[in-house]
Short mmCIF file of C-alpha atoms and ligand atoms in Angstrom, two decimals:
data_model
loop_
_atom_site.label_atom_id
_atom_site.label_comp_id
_atom_site.label_asym_id
_atom_site.label_seq_id
_atom_site.Cartn_x
_atom_site.Cartn_y
_atom_site.Cartn_z
CA UNK A 1 -14.47 -22.02 1.64
CA UNK A 2 -12.22 -18.95 1.87
CA UNK A 3 -13.94 -15.56 1.71
CA UNK A 4 -11.79 -12.47 2.16
CA UNK A 5 -14.61 -10.03 1.50
CA UNK A 6 -16.06 -10.53 4.95
CA UNK A 7 -12.83 -9.29 6.54
CA UNK A 8 -12.04 -5.70 7.47
CA UNK A 9 -9.00 -3.57 7.98
CA UNK A 10 -9.60 -0.49 10.07
CA UNK A 11 -8.33 2.82 8.78
CA UNK A 12 -7.25 4.81 11.83
CA UNK A 13 -6.04 8.39 11.73
CA UNK A 14 -4.07 10.00 14.52
CA UNK A 15 -4.34 13.65 15.46
CA UNK A 16 -4.68 15.74 18.64
CA UNK A 17 -7.10 18.23 20.24
CA UNK A 18 -4.91 21.31 19.81
CA UNK A 19 -6.07 21.96 16.27
CA UNK A 20 -9.70 22.67 17.15
CA UNK A 21 -12.92 21.21 15.83
CA UNK A 22 -12.74 22.61 12.34
CA UNK A 23 -9.38 21.03 11.56
CA UNK A 24 -10.42 17.76 13.18
CA UNK A 25 -13.54 17.64 11.01
CA UNK A 26 -11.29 18.12 8.02
CA UNK A 27 -8.99 15.34 9.28
CA UNK A 28 -11.98 13.01 9.57
CA UNK A 29 -13.24 13.90 6.11
CA UNK A 30 -9.82 13.39 4.57
CA UNK A 31 -9.46 10.03 6.30
CA UNK A 32 -12.83 8.90 4.99
CA UNK A 33 -11.88 9.93 1.49
CA UNK A 34 -8.60 8.04 1.61
CA UNK A 35 -10.19 4.93 3.14
CA UNK A 36 -12.92 4.97 0.50
CA UNK A 37 -10.45 5.35 -2.32
CA UNK A 38 -8.11 2.64 -1.00
CA UNK A 39 -10.99 0.32 -0.10
CA UNK A 40 -12.50 0.72 -3.56
CA UNK A 41 -9.36 -0.44 -5.29
CA UNK A 42 -9.27 -3.87 -6.91
CA UNK A 43 -5.91 -4.36 -5.18
CA UNK A 44 -7.61 -4.69 -1.79
CA UNK A 45 -9.74 -7.74 -1.19
CA UNK A 46 -11.03 -6.77 2.25
CA UNK A 47 -13.30 -3.96 3.43
CA UNK A 48 -11.58 -0.78 4.59
CA UNK A 49 -13.50 0.68 7.53
CA UNK A 50 -12.81 4.26 8.61
CA UNK A 51 -12.55 4.96 12.33
CA UNK A 52 -12.89 8.44 13.89
CA UNK A 53 -9.70 10.48 14.21
CA UNK A 54 -7.92 9.61 17.44
CA UNK A 55 -7.04 12.47 19.75
CA UNK A 56 -6.75 11.07 23.30
CA UNK A 57 -5.02 8.15 25.05
CA UNK A 58 -8.36 6.81 26.29
CA UNK A 59 -9.89 6.82 22.82
CA UNK A 60 -6.84 5.04 21.40
CA UNK A 61 -6.94 2.41 24.14
CA UNK A 62 -10.64 1.83 23.52
CA UNK A 63 -10.08 1.60 19.79
CA UNK A 64 -7.33 -1.01 20.17
CA UNK A 65 -9.49 -3.04 22.55
CA UNK A 66 -12.35 -2.87 20.04
CA UNK A 67 -10.04 -4.00 17.24
CA UNK A 68 -8.90 -6.95 19.33
CA UNK A 69 -12.50 -7.94 19.94
CA UNK A 70 -13.80 -7.41 16.39
CA UNK A 71 -14.06 -10.89 14.88
CA UNK A 72 -13.73 -9.76 11.27
CA UNK A 73 -11.03 -7.13 11.80
CA UNK A 74 -7.76 -8.60 10.50
CA UNK A 75 -5.59 -5.56 11.15
CA UNK A 76 -5.23 -1.78 11.13
CA UNK A 77 -3.88 0.88 8.83
CA UNK A 78 -2.49 3.70 10.97
CA UNK A 79 -1.76 7.16 9.63
CA UNK A 80 -0.86 10.36 11.45
CA UNK A 81 -2.59 13.00 9.33
CA UNK A 82 -1.42 15.73 11.71
CA UNK A 83 0.95 15.62 14.62
CA UNK A 84 -0.28 13.11 17.19
CA UNK A 85 1.93 13.13 20.29
CA UNK A 86 2.90 9.49 20.41
CA UNK A 87 2.86 8.92 24.15
CA UNK A 88 -0.92 8.91 23.64
CA UNK A 89 -0.50 5.67 21.69
CA UNK A 90 1.51 3.70 24.28
CA UNK A 91 -1.43 2.32 26.23
CA UNK A 92 -3.38 1.26 23.16
CA UNK A 93 -0.48 -0.24 21.25
CA UNK A 94 0.63 -2.23 24.31
CA UNK A 95 -2.72 -3.96 24.25
CA UNK A 96 -3.19 -4.29 20.48
CA UNK A 97 -3.05 -7.90 19.32
CA UNK A 98 -3.94 -7.30 15.68
CA UNK A 99 -1.22 -6.52 13.12
CA UNK A 100 -0.93 -3.01 11.78
CA UNK A 101 0.64 -1.25 8.86
CA UNK A 102 1.92 2.30 9.17
CA UNK A 103 0.81 4.19 6.08
CA UNK A 104 3.10 7.17 5.63
CA UNK A 105 1.11 9.28 3.23
CA UNK A 106 -0.06 12.88 2.91
CA UNK A 107 -3.53 14.01 1.92
CA UNK A 108 -2.30 16.46 -0.74
CA UNK A 109 0.14 14.92 -3.11
CA UNK A 110 1.78 18.17 -4.22
CA UNK A 111 2.92 21.35 -2.55
CA UNK A 112 0.96 24.27 -4.07
CA UNK A 113 4.07 26.36 -4.40
CA UNK A 114 2.46 29.70 -5.16
CA UNK A 115 -0.31 29.54 -2.56
CA UNK A 116 1.02 27.45 0.30
CA UNK A 117 0.39 29.01 3.71
CA UNK A 118 0.31 27.77 7.31
CA UNK A 119 -3.27 26.47 6.96
CA UNK A 120 -2.08 24.15 4.22
CA UNK A 121 0.97 23.19 6.26
CA UNK A 122 -1.18 22.33 9.28
CA UNK A 123 -3.31 19.95 7.25
CA UNK A 124 -0.32 18.22 5.67
CA UNK A 125 1.80 17.30 8.64
CA UNK A 126 2.38 13.58 8.24
CA UNK A 127 6.00 14.20 7.20
CA UNK A 128 6.71 14.94 10.86
CA UNK A 129 3.60 13.45 12.50
CA UNK A 130 4.38 9.97 11.18
CA UNK A 131 8.00 10.25 12.34
CA UNK A 132 6.87 10.89 15.90
CA UNK A 133 4.65 7.80 15.64
CA UNK A 134 7.43 5.76 14.03
CA UNK A 135 9.79 6.59 16.88
CA UNK A 136 7.34 5.25 19.41
CA UNK A 137 6.71 2.02 17.48
CA UNK A 138 10.42 1.39 17.14
CA UNK A 139 11.03 2.29 20.80
CA UNK A 140 8.32 -0.24 21.75
CA UNK A 141 9.84 -2.85 19.44
CA UNK A 142 6.58 -3.24 17.53
CA UNK A 143 6.59 -5.31 14.40
CA UNK A 144 4.89 -3.52 11.53
CA UNK A 145 5.15 -2.66 7.87
CA UNK A 146 5.78 0.93 6.78
CA UNK A 147 4.39 1.96 3.39
CA UNK A 148 5.43 5.32 1.98
CA UNK A 149 3.83 7.30 -0.82
CA UNK A 150 0.69 9.11 -1.91
CA UNK A 151 -2.53 7.21 -1.23
CA UNK A 152 -3.56 7.30 -4.88
CA UNK A 153 -0.25 5.80 -6.01
CA UNK A 154 -1.10 2.29 -7.33
CA UNK A 155 2.13 0.94 -5.86
CA UNK A 156 1.09 2.13 -2.38
CA UNK A 157 -2.38 0.65 -2.75
CA UNK A 158 -0.86 -2.58 -4.07
CA UNK A 159 1.38 -2.85 -1.02
CA UNK A 160 -1.61 -2.29 1.26
CA UNK A 161 -3.40 -5.05 -0.64
CA UNK A 162 -0.49 -7.45 -0.23
CA UNK A 163 -0.21 -6.67 3.46
CA UNK A 164 -3.95 -7.06 4.02
CA UNK A 165 -3.79 -10.52 2.42
CA UNK A 166 -1.05 -11.51 4.86
CA UNK A 167 -3.16 -10.12 7.71
CA UNK A 168 -6.06 -12.29 6.50
CA UNK A 169 -3.83 -15.38 6.57
CA UNK A 170 -2.73 -14.57 10.09
CA UNK A 171 -6.36 -14.05 11.12
CA UNK A 172 -7.42 -17.30 9.46
CA UNK A 173 -4.80 -19.21 11.44
CA UNK A 174 -6.02 -18.01 14.84
CA UNK A 175 -7.77 -20.98 16.37
CA UNK A 176 -7.50 -22.95 13.12
CA UNK A 177 -7.61 -26.71 13.52
CA UNK A 178 -5.15 -28.87 11.62
CA UNK A 179 -5.71 -32.62 11.56
CA UNK A 180 -2.63 -34.79 11.59
CA UNK A 181 -4.05 -38.07 10.37
CA UNK A 182 -1.60 -40.64 11.57
CA UNK A 183 1.79 -39.34 12.65
CA UNK A 184 5.03 -38.57 10.87
CA UNK A 185 6.70 -40.66 8.21
CA UNK A 186 9.01 -42.72 10.35
CA UNK A 187 12.52 -41.34 10.95
CA UNK A 188 11.95 -38.19 8.87
CA UNK A 189 13.39 -35.10 10.58
CA UNK A 190 12.23 -31.96 8.82
CA UNK A 191 8.51 -32.69 9.03
CA UNK A 192 8.70 -32.81 12.83
CA UNK A 193 8.45 -29.75 15.03
CA UNK A 194 7.18 -28.10 18.16
CA UNK A 195 3.39 -27.93 17.93
CA UNK A 196 3.13 -25.97 21.16
CA UNK A 197 5.46 -23.27 19.88
CA UNK A 198 3.59 -23.29 16.54
CA UNK A 199 0.28 -22.63 18.27
CA UNK A 200 1.81 -19.81 20.32
CA UNK A 201 3.54 -18.30 17.28
CA UNK A 202 1.02 -18.82 14.48
CA UNK A 203 -2.27 -19.47 16.25
CA UNK A 204 -3.20 -22.84 14.73
CA UNK A 205 -3.61 -26.05 16.69
CA UNK A 206 -2.22 -29.31 15.30
CA UNK A 207 -3.64 -32.48 16.78
CA UNK A 208 -3.35 -36.12 15.85
CA UNK A 209 -6.22 -38.35 14.75
CA UNK A 210 -6.25 -42.07 14.21
CA UNK A 211 -6.85 -43.17 10.66
CA UNK A 212 -9.78 -45.18 12.00
CA UNK A 213 -11.70 -41.92 12.45
CA UNK A 214 -11.33 -41.22 8.73
CA UNK A 215 -12.05 -44.82 7.74
CA UNK A 216 -15.33 -44.67 9.67
CA UNK A 217 -16.32 -41.62 7.59
CA UNK A 218 -15.29 -43.37 4.37
CA UNK A 219 -17.30 -46.47 5.23
CA UNK A 220 -20.43 -44.46 5.96
CA UNK A 221 -20.49 -42.89 2.48
CA UNK A 222 -23.59 -43.98 0.55
CA UNK A 223 -23.46 -45.53 -2.92
CA UNK A 224 -25.55 -42.75 -4.47
CA UNK A 225 -23.09 -40.11 -3.28
CA UNK A 226 -20.31 -42.13 -4.92
CA UNK A 227 -22.39 -42.35 -8.12
CA UNK A 228 -22.76 -38.58 -8.21
CA UNK A 229 -19.08 -37.87 -7.59
CA UNK A 230 -17.74 -40.29 -10.20
CA UNK A 231 -20.12 -38.66 -12.71
CA UNK A 232 -18.51 -35.32 -11.83
CA UNK A 233 -15.09 -36.86 -12.38
CA UNK A 234 -16.27 -38.11 -15.78
CA UNK A 235 -17.28 -34.58 -16.77
CA UNK A 236 -14.41 -32.62 -15.30
CA UNK A 237 -11.44 -34.76 -16.31
CA UNK A 238 -9.97 -36.63 -19.21
CA UNK A 239 -10.65 -40.05 -17.72
CA UNK A 240 -8.36 -42.97 -18.58
CA UNK A 241 -10.15 -45.76 -20.47
CA UNK A 242 -9.80 -48.26 -17.63
CA UNK A 243 -11.52 -45.86 -15.20
CA UNK A 244 -14.50 -45.07 -17.43
CA UNK A 245 -17.95 -46.50 -16.65
CA UNK A 246 -17.29 -49.68 -18.60
CA UNK A 247 -13.58 -49.85 -17.75
CA UNK A 248 -12.08 -52.70 -15.76
CA UNK A 249 -10.75 -50.33 -13.04
CA UNK A 250 -14.02 -48.43 -12.48
CA UNK A 251 -14.16 -49.97 -9.01
CA UNK A 252 -10.90 -48.24 -8.09
CA UNK A 253 -12.34 -44.92 -9.21
CA UNK A 254 -15.36 -45.53 -6.99
CA UNK A 255 -13.01 -46.34 -4.09
CA UNK A 256 -11.17 -43.06 -4.69
CA UNK A 257 -14.45 -41.13 -4.76
CA UNK A 258 -15.55 -42.80 -1.54
CA UNK A 259 -12.25 -41.78 0.09
CA UNK A 260 -12.75 -38.19 -1.08
CA UNK A 261 -16.27 -38.05 0.32
CA UNK A 262 -15.23 -39.64 3.61
CA UNK A 263 -12.19 -37.44 4.06
CA UNK A 264 -14.21 -34.35 3.17
CA UNK A 265 -16.86 -35.29 5.73
CA UNK A 266 -14.17 -35.88 8.37
CA UNK A 267 -12.64 -32.46 7.72
CA UNK A 268 -15.98 -30.66 7.60
CA UNK A 269 -17.30 -32.33 10.76
CA UNK A 270 -14.11 -31.43 12.62
CA UNK A 271 -13.94 -27.86 11.31
CA UNK A 272 -10.43 -28.42 9.99
CA UNK A 273 -8.62 -26.04 7.62
CA UNK A 274 -5.65 -28.27 6.81
CA UNK A 275 -4.57 -31.87 7.22
CA UNK A 276 -1.76 -34.35 6.76
CA UNK A 277 -1.62 -38.05 6.05
CA UNK A 278 1.15 -40.57 5.62
CA UNK A 279 1.49 -43.53 3.30
CA UNK A 280 2.90 -45.56 6.21
CA UNK A 281 -0.46 -45.47 7.94
CA UNK A 282 -3.29 -46.47 5.61
CA UNK A 283 -5.00 -49.22 7.60
CA UNK A 284 -8.56 -49.51 6.38
CA UNK A 285 -8.09 -47.40 3.24
CA UNK A 286 -7.75 -49.23 -0.05
CA UNK A 287 -5.53 -46.59 -1.65
CA UNK A 288 -3.38 -43.67 -0.63
CA UNK A 289 -5.66 -40.63 -1.09
CA UNK A 290 -4.65 -39.03 -4.38
CA UNK A 291 -7.44 -37.28 -6.24
CA UNK A 292 -9.15 -36.76 -2.87
CA UNK A 293 -6.26 -34.70 -1.54
CA UNK A 294 -5.84 -32.90 -4.86
CA UNK A 295 -9.45 -31.79 -4.97
CA UNK A 296 -9.57 -30.86 -1.28
CA UNK A 297 -6.52 -28.64 -1.80
CA UNK A 298 -8.24 -27.03 -4.78
CA UNK A 299 -11.14 -26.19 -2.45
CA UNK A 300 -8.81 -24.34 -0.06
CA UNK A 301 -7.60 -26.98 2.39
CA UNK A 302 -3.95 -26.93 3.36
CA UNK A 303 -2.16 -30.24 2.93
CA UNK A 304 1.17 -31.80 3.86
CA UNK A 305 2.19 -35.35 3.06
CA UNK A 306 4.04 -37.69 5.43
CA UNK A 307 2.74 -35.89 8.49
CA UNK A 308 4.12 -32.52 7.39
CA UNK A 309 1.81 -30.25 9.39
CA UNK A 310 4.02 -27.16 9.01
CA UNK A 311 3.68 -27.32 5.24
CA UNK A 312 -0.04 -28.09 5.52
CA UNK A 313 -0.49 -24.91 7.56
CA UNK A 314 1.67 -22.93 5.15
CA UNK A 315 -0.29 -24.16 2.13
CA UNK A 316 -3.48 -23.05 3.87
CA UNK A 317 -2.02 -19.63 4.73
CA UNK A 318 -0.85 -19.16 1.16
CA UNK A 319 -4.23 -20.23 -0.22
CA UNK A 320 -5.85 -17.59 1.97
CA UNK A 321 -3.43 -14.93 0.73
CA UNK A 322 -3.93 -16.04 -2.88
CA UNK A 323 -7.75 -15.99 -2.80
CA UNK A 324 -9.09 -14.24 -5.90
CA UNK A 325 -5.65 -13.80 -7.50
CA UNK A 326 -4.68 -15.42 -10.78
CA UNK A 327 -2.61 -18.60 -10.40
CA UNK A 328 -2.78 -21.58 -8.10
CA UNK A 329 -1.15 -22.72 -4.88
CA UNK A 330 -0.13 -26.30 -4.04
CA UNK A 331 1.78 -28.60 -1.78
CA UNK A 332 5.02 -29.37 -3.65
CA UNK A 333 8.28 -31.25 -3.39
CA UNK A 334 11.62 -30.67 -5.11
CA UNK A 335 11.67 -34.10 -6.70
CA UNK A 336 14.25 -34.51 -9.47
CA UNK A 337 16.90 -32.35 -11.15
CA UNK A 338 17.83 -31.61 -14.74
CA UNK A 339 21.50 -30.65 -14.36
CA UNK A 340 22.16 -29.63 -17.95
CA UNK A 341 24.58 -26.66 -17.70
CA UNK A 342 22.49 -24.84 -20.32
CA UNK A 343 19.58 -24.54 -17.91
CA UNK A 344 19.54 -26.42 -14.62
CA UNK A 345 15.97 -27.13 -13.63
CA UNK A 346 13.93 -28.73 -10.90
CA UNK A 347 11.08 -31.10 -11.60
CA UNK A 348 8.63 -30.54 -8.77
CA UNK A 349 6.02 -33.19 -8.02
CA UNK A 350 4.91 -35.59 -5.33
CA UNK A 351 3.74 -39.16 -5.17
CA UNK A 352 0.22 -37.91 -6.01
CA UNK A 353 -0.78 -34.82 -4.13
CA UNK A 354 -0.38 -31.74 -6.35
CA UNK A 355 -3.24 -29.24 -6.43
CA UNK A 356 -5.00 -28.87 -9.80
CA UNK A 357 -5.26 -25.10 -9.16
CA UNK A 358 -1.76 -24.84 -10.70
CA UNK A 359 -2.67 -26.84 -13.81
CA UNK A 360 -2.02 -25.43 -17.24
CA UNK A 361 -5.29 -24.05 -18.54
CA UNK A 362 -6.99 -25.03 -21.75
CA UNK A 363 -7.11 -28.76 -21.22
CA UNK A 364 -8.67 -31.09 -18.69
CA UNK A 365 -6.36 -32.78 -16.18
CA UNK A 366 -5.96 -36.44 -16.95
CA UNK A 367 -7.50 -38.84 -14.42
CA UNK A 368 -5.32 -41.93 -14.23
CA UNK A 369 -4.51 -44.99 -12.16
CA UNK A 370 -1.00 -46.35 -11.72
CA UNK A 371 0.86 -48.45 -9.19
CA UNK A 372 2.58 -46.71 -6.28
CA UNK A 373 5.94 -48.25 -5.54
CA UNK A 374 5.62 -47.74 -1.78
CA UNK A 375 2.84 -48.13 0.77
CA UNK A 376 1.73 -51.63 -0.17
CA UNK A 377 -1.84 -50.66 -1.05
CA UNK A 378 -4.00 -50.85 -4.16
CA UNK A 379 -3.12 -48.57 -7.06
CA UNK A 380 -4.20 -44.99 -6.31
CA UNK A 381 -6.20 -42.76 -8.66
CA UNK A 382 -4.69 -39.35 -9.33
CA UNK A 383 -4.96 -36.27 -11.54
CA UNK A 384 -2.01 -35.82 -13.89
CA UNK A 385 -1.16 -32.45 -15.49
CA UNK A 386 1.59 -29.95 -16.25
CA UNK A 387 1.70 -26.70 -14.28
CA UNK A 388 1.15 -23.40 -16.01
CA UNK A 389 4.32 -21.47 -16.73
CA UNK A 390 5.55 -18.16 -15.33
CA UNK A 391 6.85 -16.76 -12.05
CA UNK A 392 6.18 -18.61 -8.81
CA UNK A 393 7.51 -18.96 -5.29
CA UNK A 394 8.43 -21.96 -3.19
CA UNK A 395 8.18 -21.46 0.57
CA UNK A 396 9.13 -23.69 3.46
CA UNK A 397 8.81 -23.46 7.21
CA UNK A 398 11.26 -25.38 9.37
CA UNK A 399 11.73 -25.74 13.11
CA UNK A 400 15.28 -24.73 14.10
CA UNK A 401 14.82 -25.93 17.68
CA UNK A 402 14.71 -22.43 19.18
CA UNK A 403 12.54 -20.80 16.51
CA UNK A 404 10.75 -21.29 13.22
CA UNK A 405 12.42 -20.22 9.99
CA UNK A 406 10.74 -19.49 6.68
CA UNK A 407 12.73 -19.81 3.46
CA UNK A 408 11.38 -18.55 0.14
CA UNK A 409 12.81 -19.07 -3.33
CA UNK A 410 11.62 -17.23 -6.42
CA UNK A 411 11.38 -19.53 -9.42
CA UNK A 412 10.28 -19.40 -13.05
CA UNK A 413 8.06 -22.27 -14.18
CA UNK A 414 8.92 -23.37 -17.71
CA UNK A 415 7.50 -26.02 -20.02
CA UNK A 416 9.20 -29.42 -19.78
CA UNK A 417 11.89 -29.74 -22.46
CA UNK A 418 9.89 -32.62 -23.91
CA UNK A 419 6.51 -34.28 -23.17
CA UNK A 420 6.56 -36.65 -20.17
CA UNK A 421 4.32 -39.49 -21.36
CA UNK A 422 5.50 -41.99 -18.75
CA UNK A 423 5.41 -39.74 -15.71
CA UNK A 424 2.21 -40.69 -13.83
CA UNK A 425 2.02 -37.61 -11.55
CA UNK A 426 1.24 -33.90 -11.83
CA UNK A 427 4.37 -31.80 -12.10
CA UNK A 428 5.92 -28.37 -12.45
CA UNK A 429 9.32 -27.70 -13.99
CA UNK A 430 11.11 -24.55 -12.86
CA UNK A 431 14.32 -22.57 -13.04
CA UNK A 432 15.16 -21.37 -9.54
CA UNK A 433 16.47 -17.79 -9.13
CA UNK A 434 19.27 -16.80 -9.31
CA UNK A 435 20.16 -20.23 -10.76
CA UNK A 436 20.00 -23.76 -9.41
CA UNK A 437 23.50 -24.04 -7.96
CA UNK A 438 23.18 -20.94 -5.79
CA UNK A 439 19.51 -21.44 -4.99
CA UNK A 440 19.89 -25.05 -3.89
CA UNK A 441 23.06 -24.38 -1.90
CA UNK A 442 21.40 -21.47 -0.08
CA UNK A 443 18.24 -23.51 0.55
CA UNK A 444 20.23 -26.42 1.95
CA UNK A 445 22.43 -24.19 4.11
CA UNK A 446 19.25 -22.61 5.48
CA UNK A 447 17.87 -26.05 6.32
CA UNK A 448 14.89 -25.61 3.99
CA UNK A 449 12.66 -28.67 3.66
CA UNK A 450 12.15 -30.87 0.59
CA UNK A 451 8.43 -30.12 0.90
CA UNK A 452 7.21 -26.64 0.06
CA UNK A 453 4.14 -24.59 -0.52
CA UNK A 454 4.31 -23.51 -4.14
CA UNK A 455 2.35 -20.56 -5.48
CA UNK A 456 1.95 -18.86 -8.82
CA UNK A 457 -0.39 -16.27 -7.29
CA UNK A 458 1.92 -14.88 -4.64
CA UNK A 459 5.22 -13.05 -4.55
CA UNK A 460 7.98 -12.80 -1.99
CA UNK A 461 6.25 -9.64 -0.71
CA UNK A 462 3.25 -11.62 0.56
CA UNK A 463 5.52 -13.98 2.48
CA UNK A 464 7.64 -11.12 3.83
CA UNK A 465 4.50 -9.54 5.24
CA UNK A 466 3.29 -12.85 6.65
CA UNK A 467 6.66 -13.52 8.30
CA UNK A 468 6.78 -10.00 9.74
CA UNK A 469 3.27 -10.31 11.14
CA UNK A 470 4.03 -13.71 12.66
CA UNK A 471 7.42 -12.54 13.96
CA UNK A 472 9.21 -15.40 12.23
CA UNK A 473 12.65 -15.46 10.64
CA UNK A 474 12.58 -15.13 6.85
CA UNK A 475 15.33 -15.92 4.36
CA UNK A 476 14.70 -15.13 0.70
CA UNK A 477 16.54 -16.55 -2.27
CA UNK A 478 16.19 -14.66 -5.53
CA UNK A 479 18.01 -12.84 -8.28
CA UNK A 480 20.23 -10.80 -5.98
CA UNK A 481 21.22 -13.72 -3.72
CA UNK A 482 24.93 -14.26 -3.31
CA UNK A 483 26.02 -17.28 -1.37
CA UNK A 484 28.69 -15.35 0.52
CA UNK A 485 26.14 -12.80 1.75
CA UNK A 486 23.56 -15.49 2.46
CA UNK A 487 25.99 -17.36 4.70
CA UNK A 488 26.62 -14.16 6.64
CA UNK A 489 22.88 -13.60 7.03
CA UNK A 490 22.53 -17.11 8.44
CA UNK A 491 25.29 -16.44 10.97
CA UNK A 492 23.96 -13.01 11.93
CA UNK A 493 20.46 -14.36 12.34
CA UNK A 494 21.77 -16.89 14.86
CA UNK A 495 22.90 -13.99 17.01
CA UNK A 496 19.81 -11.88 16.39
CA UNK A 497 17.34 -14.63 17.20
CA UNK A 498 19.45 -15.74 20.12
CA UNK A 499 18.98 -12.28 21.62
CA UNK A 500 15.68 -10.98 20.28
CA UNK A 501 14.37 -14.52 20.21
CA UNK A 502 10.80 -14.99 21.21
CA UNK A 503 9.58 -11.50 21.72
MN1 LIG B 1 7.11 -36.12 0.42
#
């Protein structure tokens, strides 16, 4: 359901008329060559579309208006090949609503020391041309990323790829519909928030739906569709004996399949990209959706439990950014600690709803049924598995009252110290960076939620770019985090956001 290949970033080169037609033709040719090279890299998931070199204020204004209107254009790469007097850019950039990255590169990597003359100098002017442009962007207070280096440098291309993924997530959120099925878990604070501000800031609309709307979809699912889906379950998963065709709980598996089909139909009919539910509001459903939510997440839907629409939207954004990359992305919760001084760990899990995209490869997830201690419904069916190991990030988005704040922690997923035969939910065990005491203290001081979006496909860089594009506060917790410095950052940010606030 997520396709990044249809999206475009526009490669736009700035210049000016003074150089004459011959130089401008060369500028255009060079730009095409760079765009083709960058666009052909595996690091970039979107199309890179070259635009003609920009030499007048009117052309720049028209280009920015066209970018705003282009439905598949997620953002722009801007590069001043030659000097491009930056007042020409004011009108266009004032109107531009798409994010842009300033690529500070030079067509020729090296100075040809023995042959360099003024012709070469005039075609390799970005060292000063991009500074003129940078001044204007800073003067205008424009949020953007600046990437420095030669265009064939894999690190530069990689950064463009990361940024373009964040631009795709931002684009995906514009006009996105998020279904809040039921409301919030009663009395919970962190899952609440300002949906009006969220729509203004991020572009997605969160609206509430009665569970009855979903139940109607579940009840209209035909028996043959249920037959087909439970057969798929039988093939895809290691099905517990009681849930197999002759098992005594087969009826519960059919109920779970019916819930998946009904929920999927509800989401498809409504054009939703993410959703929430809450175990306190299950009237008309036999079980809390478990495998249904897990499989919908695996198909690209964002999800947040207990009405957590901010996390649902963040899971969706991170799934967009992670499309095509190795490693999964899931709704997650810091559930239980292992406080052994030799390696303090977090066991991440939820009541049911962990996405099988993060499952350890090589074996089928186990499809099981167990009681749920809260909610008062029939036992829910769920997929149980361990997460694959390696680096990952946990990200949260909280509403501070006057702004949104994103907090990201780098973690290392490790195998559980021992098998967990009695744990009836999917889980990931990780060592937070720099270590649990500092990471958890920083997270708590920052007001980070217990729910997160967890990803093995993304790095802090993706979330930095996303936060920059959305204009949202970002706090990162990683190897270099010191609590003393982190506390200062929190205090300074209060002042910064108090003043710069909602620009
Ligand atoms: Mn929860």
